[in-house]
Short mmCIF file of C-alpha atoms in Angstrom, two decimals:
data_model
loop_
_atom_site.label_atom_id
_atom_site.label_comp_id
_atom_site.label_asym_id
_atom_site.label_seq_id
_atom_site.Cartn_x
_atom_site.Cartn_y
_atom_site.Cartn_z
CA UNK U 1 185.38 39.08 -70.59
CA UNK U 2 187.33 35.83 -70.91
CA UNK U 3 190.77 37.55 -71.10
CA UNK U 4 192.07 36.14 -67.85
CA UNK U 5 190.61 32.67 -68.30
CA UNK U 6 192.55 29.52 -69.45
CA UNK U 7 191.66 26.82 -71.88
CA UNK U 8 190.21 24.57 -68.96
CA UNK U 9 188.10 27.38 -67.77
CA UNK U 10 187.25 28.31 -71.54
CA UNK U 11 186.02 24.61 -71.88
CA UNK U 12 184.14 24.44 -68.71
CA UNK U 13 182.52 27.92 -69.59
CA UNK U 14 181.36 26.00 -73.03
CA UNK U 15 180.07 23.22 -71.21
CA UNK U 16 177.68 24.89 -68.89
CA UNK U 17 176.70 27.08 -71.59
CA UNK U 18 175.68 24.55 -73.74
CA UNK U 19 173.85 22.76 -70.92
CA UNK U 20 171.56 25.57 -69.98
CA UNK U 21 171.27 27.36 -73.37
CA UNK U 22 169.41 25.49 -75.90
CA UNK U 23 167.90 28.96 -77.43
CA UNK U 24 170.10 31.75 -78.49
CA UNK U 25 168.20 34.14 -76.15
CA UNK U 26 169.45 31.69 -73.34
CA UNK U 27 172.78 31.60 -74.28
CA UNK U 28 172.92 35.40 -74.60
CA UNK U 29 171.49 35.65 -71.08
CA UNK U 30 173.94 33.02 -69.88
CA UNK U 31 176.89 34.89 -71.08
CA UNK U 32 175.91 37.77 -69.65
CA UNK U 33 175.84 36.00 -66.02
CA UNK U 34 179.49 34.78 -66.92
CA UNK U 35 180.27 38.16 -67.53
CA UNK U 36 179.10 39.40 -64.11
CA UNK U 37 180.45 36.58 -62.25
CA UNK U 38 183.72 37.25 -64.11
CA UNK U 39 183.74 41.00 -62.96
CA UNK U 40 183.41 39.95 -59.29
CA UNK U 41 186.13 37.39 -59.65
CA UNK U 42 183.58 34.66 -58.57
CA UNK U 43 183.69 32.40 -61.82
CA UNK U 44 182.80 29.29 -60.18
CA UNK U 45 180.04 26.29 -60.85
CA UNK U 46 179.69 23.51 -58.57
CA UNK U 47 177.04 20.96 -57.43
CA UNK U 48 175.86 17.43 -58.91
CA UNK U 49 172.21 18.58 -57.73
CA UNK U 50 169.98 20.88 -59.98
CA UNK U 51 171.04 24.49 -60.28
CA UNK U 52 169.85 27.07 -62.64
CA UNK U 53 167.08 24.95 -64.04
CA UNK U 54 165.01 22.36 -62.24
CA UNK U 55 165.47 18.53 -62.95
CA UNK U 56 168.78 19.54 -64.65
CA UNK U 57 172.01 18.29 -63.29
CA UNK U 58 175.36 19.01 -64.35
CA UNK U 59 178.88 17.73 -63.51
CA UNK U 60 180.82 19.26 -60.72
CA UNK U 61 182.80 22.01 -62.42
CA UNK U 62 184.96 24.66 -60.59
CA UNK U 63 186.06 27.53 -62.65
CA UNK U 64 189.24 29.65 -61.44
CA UNK U 65 189.70 27.39 -58.36
CA UNK U 66 186.89 28.75 -56.48
CA UNK U 67 183.68 27.32 -55.34
CA UNK U 68 180.41 29.06 -55.46
CA UNK U 69 178.50 26.35 -53.29
CA UNK U 70 180.11 27.20 -50.11
CA UNK U 71 181.04 30.78 -49.33
CA UNK U 72 184.40 31.45 -47.99
CA UNK U 73 185.68 34.27 -46.04
CA UNK U 74 188.66 34.65 -48.51
CA UNK U 75 186.67 35.94 -51.01
CA UNK U 76 185.26 38.68 -48.67
CA UNK U 77 181.63 37.56 -49.20
CA UNK U 78 181.85 38.16 -52.81
CA UNK U 79 180.51 34.46 -53.85
CA UNK U 80 177.10 33.79 -55.35
CA UNK U 81 174.71 31.28 -54.56
CA UNK U 82 172.93 29.63 -57.16
CA UNK U 83 169.61 31.30 -56.39
CA UNK U 84 171.60 34.40 -57.08
CA UNK U 85 172.74 33.11 -60.47
CA UNK U 86 169.38 32.14 -61.13
CA UNK U 87 168.19 35.57 -60.36
CA UNK U 88 170.59 37.15 -62.28
CA UNK U 89 169.89 34.70 -65.39
CA UNK U 90 166.13 35.43 -65.06
CA UNK U 91 166.72 39.26 -65.24
CA UNK U 92 169.08 39.11 -67.93
CA UNK U 93 166.62 37.04 -69.97
CA UNK U 94 163.86 39.61 -69.32
CA UNK U 95 166.13 42.45 -70.48
CA UNK U 96 166.86 40.37 -73.65
CA UNK U 97 163.15 40.06 -74.25
CA UNK U 98 162.44 43.51 -73.68
CA UNK U 99 165.16 44.44 -76.06
CA UNK U 100 163.81 42.21 -78.59
CA UNK U 101 160.07 43.85 -77.99
CA UNK U 102 161.33 47.12 -78.73
CA UNK U 103 163.86 46.22 -81.52
CA UNK U 104 160.79 44.57 -83.54
CA UNK U 105 159.62 44.53 -87.12
CA UNK U 106 156.40 46.76 -86.14
CA UNK U 107 158.82 49.34 -84.34
CA UNK U 108 161.01 49.46 -87.70
CA UNK U 109 157.71 50.26 -89.67
CA UNK U 110 157.24 53.12 -87.17
CA UNK U 111 160.54 54.49 -87.57
CA UNK U 112 160.29 54.32 -91.21
CA UNK U 113 157.21 56.51 -91.07
CA UNK U 114 158.67 58.82 -88.61
CA UNK U 115 161.59 59.07 -91.09
CA UNK U 116 159.47 59.84 -93.94
CA UNK U 117 156.66 62.07 -92.69
CA UNK U 118 158.90 63.90 -89.98
CA UNK U 119 160.96 66.01 -91.96
CA UNK U 120 158.43 67.25 -94.22
CA UNK U 121 157.21 69.93 -91.47
CA UNK U 122 160.76 71.12 -91.08
CA UNK U 123 161.31 71.55 -95.26
CA UNK U 124 158.25 73.94 -95.06
CA UNK U 125 160.12 76.38 -92.66
CA UNK U 126 163.24 76.13 -95.09
CA UNK U 127 161.29 76.91 -98.13
CA UNK U 128 158.36 79.13 -97.10
CA UNK U 129 160.11 81.03 -94.25
CA UNK U 130 163.95 80.80 -94.91
CA UNK U 131 164.46 84.23 -93.05
CA UNK U 132 162.16 83.60 -90.14
CA UNK U 133 163.58 83.54 -86.76
CA UNK U 134 161.96 80.43 -85.97
CA UNK U 135 163.62 78.68 -88.82
CA UNK U 136 166.93 80.15 -87.69
CA UNK U 137 166.40 78.95 -84.33
CA UNK U 138 165.59 75.48 -85.48
CA UNK U 139 167.84 75.22 -88.15
CA UNK U 140 170.69 77.35 -86.84
CA UNK U 141 171.94 74.18 -84.73
CA UNK U 142 172.39 70.28 -85.57
CA UNK U 143 169.67 69.13 -83.31
CA UNK U 144 166.87 68.18 -85.67
CA UNK U 145 169.39 66.57 -88.21
CA UNK U 146 170.60 64.65 -85.03
CA UNK U 147 167.02 63.38 -84.14
CA UNK U 148 166.36 62.00 -87.70
CA UNK U 149 169.95 60.34 -87.56
CA UNK U 150 168.96 58.65 -84.33
CA UNK U 151 165.66 57.41 -86.07
CA UNK U 152 167.75 55.92 -88.89
CA UNK U 153 170.24 54.53 -86.34
CA UNK U 154 167.22 52.79 -84.48
CA UNK U 155 166.36 51.35 -87.96
CA UNK U 156 169.95 49.95 -88.81
CA UNK U 157 170.08 48.57 -85.01
CA UNK U 158 166.73 46.71 -85.22
CA UNK U 159 167.21 45.42 -88.71
CA UNK U 160 170.45 43.87 -87.76
CA UNK U 161 169.03 41.79 -84.95
CA UNK U 162 166.41 40.32 -87.13
CA UNK U 163 167.18 36.96 -88.41
CA UNK U 164 168.01 38.11 -92.02
CA UNK U 165 169.60 41.33 -90.71
CA UNK U 166 169.01 44.29 -93.43
CA UNK U 167 169.97 42.01 -96.30
CA UNK U 168 172.15 39.00 -96.92
CA UNK U 169 175.87 40.31 -96.97
CA UNK U 170 176.32 38.20 -99.99
CA UNK U 171 173.79 40.19 -102.12
CA UNK U 172 175.05 43.34 -100.69
CA UNK U 173 178.64 42.45 -101.74
CA UNK U 174 177.20 42.10 -105.08
CA UNK U 175 176.31 45.89 -105.29
CA UNK U 176 180.10 46.65 -105.16
CA UNK U 177 181.23 43.96 -107.38
CA UNK U 178 182.51 45.84 -110.80
CA UNK U 179 182.75 42.50 -112.45
CA UNK U 180 178.89 41.67 -111.95
CA UNK U 181 175.75 43.61 -112.24
CA UNK U 182 175.77 46.60 -109.36
CA UNK U 183 172.37 47.68 -110.69
CA UNK U 184 170.61 44.48 -111.09
CA UNK U 185 172.35 43.57 -107.51
CA UNK U 186 170.73 46.82 -106.09
CA UNK U 187 167.45 45.91 -107.43
CA UNK U 188 167.50 42.49 -105.91
CA UNK U 189 168.19 44.34 -102.40
CA UNK U 190 165.07 46.10 -102.64
CA UNK U 191 163.05 42.99 -102.00
CA UNK U 192 164.19 43.21 -98.45
CA UNK U 193 162.20 45.37 -96.43
CA UNK U 194 164.48 46.46 -93.70
CA UNK U 195 167.19 47.38 -96.26
CA UNK U 196 164.32 49.49 -97.96
CA UNK U 197 163.58 50.95 -94.48
CA UNK U 198 167.53 51.82 -93.67
CA UNK U 199 168.23 53.31 -97.38
CA UNK U 200 164.97 55.14 -97.46
CA UNK U 201 165.71 56.48 -94.00
CA UNK U 202 169.43 57.11 -94.86
CA UNK U 203 168.49 59.27 -98.06
CA UNK U 204 166.01 61.49 -96.39
CA UNK U 205 168.32 62.41 -93.64
CA UNK U 206 171.09 63.53 -95.82
CA UNK U 207 168.45 65.37 -98.12
CA UNK U 208 167.70 67.53 -95.12
CA UNK U 209 171.34 67.98 -94.17
CA UNK U 210 172.04 69.31 -97.48
CA UNK U 211 169.06 71.23 -97.88
CA UNK U 212 170.15 72.89 -94.31
CA UNK U 213 173.48 73.58 -95.80
CA UNK U 214 171.98 75.40 -99.07
CA UNK U 215 169.84 77.44 -96.84
CA UNK U 216 172.67 78.45 -94.34
CA UNK U 217 174.81 79.31 -97.30
CA UNK U 218 171.81 81.49 -98.82
CA UNK U 219 171.62 83.52 -95.49
CA UNK U 220 175.24 84.08 -95.21
CA UNK U 221 175.83 85.56 -98.92
CA UNK U 222 172.26 86.76 -99.51
CA UNK U 223 171.30 84.00 -102.09
CA UNK U 224 167.63 83.14 -102.80
CA UNK U 225 167.26 79.44 -101.89
CA UNK U 226 163.72 78.41 -101.79
CA UNK U 227 163.71 76.82 -105.11
CA UNK U 228 166.96 75.03 -104.61
CA UNK U 229 165.94 73.76 -100.98
CA UNK U 230 162.67 72.43 -102.66
CA UNK U 231 164.42 70.36 -105.57
CA UNK U 232 166.60 69.02 -102.90
CA UNK U 233 163.82 67.71 -100.86
CA UNK U 234 162.15 66.09 -104.03
CA UNK U 235 165.18 64.62 -105.91
CA UNK U 236 168.40 65.33 -103.77
CA UNK U 237 171.65 66.49 -105.60
CA UNK U 238 169.83 68.60 -108.42
CA UNK U 239 168.73 70.83 -105.58
CA UNK U 240 172.72 71.43 -104.63
CA UNK U 241 173.44 71.88 -108.49
CA UNK U 242 170.47 74.48 -108.93
CA UNK U 243 171.80 76.07 -105.86
CA UNK U 244 175.42 76.49 -107.40
CA UNK U 245 173.81 77.66 -110.83
CA UNK U 246 171.63 80.25 -108.66
CA UNK U 247 174.96 81.51 -107.09
CA UNK U 248 176.86 82.04 -110.30
CA UNK U 249 173.91 83.63 -112.22
CA UNK U 250 173.27 86.33 -109.22
CA UNK U 251 177.09 86.98 -109.33
CA UNK U 252 177.63 85.68 -105.91
CA UNK U 253 180.22 83.02 -107.17
CA UNK U 254 180.49 79.67 -105.72
CA UNK U 255 180.67 79.11 -102.01
CA UNK U 256 183.95 79.76 -100.58
CA UNK U 257 186.35 77.41 -99.42
CA UNK U 258 185.69 77.55 -95.70
CA UNK U 259 188.68 75.49 -94.81
CA UNK U 260 191.29 78.03 -95.89
CA UNK U 261 189.85 80.19 -92.60
CA UNK U 262 190.56 77.38 -90.23
CA UNK U 263 194.21 77.55 -88.77
#
């Protein structure tokens, strides 16, 4: 946004921002206004009277050498009045507020429930009706996995905008510190609900992804997979190991190297 602004311009933007942005949401709203004005080439703030807020006066400041209080024909009518700036600010504040309502803790909990219970219905088709045309239509493509990936993405996004995020980054770094106690650090991370929500939906989505792969391999090579898919749903990787063992015991061999067939 500010790539074409000089130091004086940035200083003035900071002055106006601090003047009208006592809260974080208002600060974000004001930056949105600055972005809009910048795109229109009309970054200008002038007046010693009240502007965006009543009873608040600020020092006359002209940004990028253009004025906003007196429209100029040289700007081809692109100059905005303070009333228009106020309207944009109010609209962006409403947008920020609406986004905050959507990305709320209650909605994270709801998404957690969707990520937990939603996949279970689809597992039943993979386990009980592996050869059904309905199962093939549902899992022949990647759509179902994509839906639950989006649920996980929502949980991550909503958690990031919370005051503590998913969990403190310092503690997260301890999980990958070989000189410390990674297991203890991971246990400590589990005290944060948003981290639990993210990790749980993460695990369940990838379990379903691997379960689908086992099912597909069974269809391609005529291998029974219901037991392996069930175990994959219950405890993850052991289900894959059971499928590989089944492949060997039935004489089908391990899954082929698909990359060799790609030119």
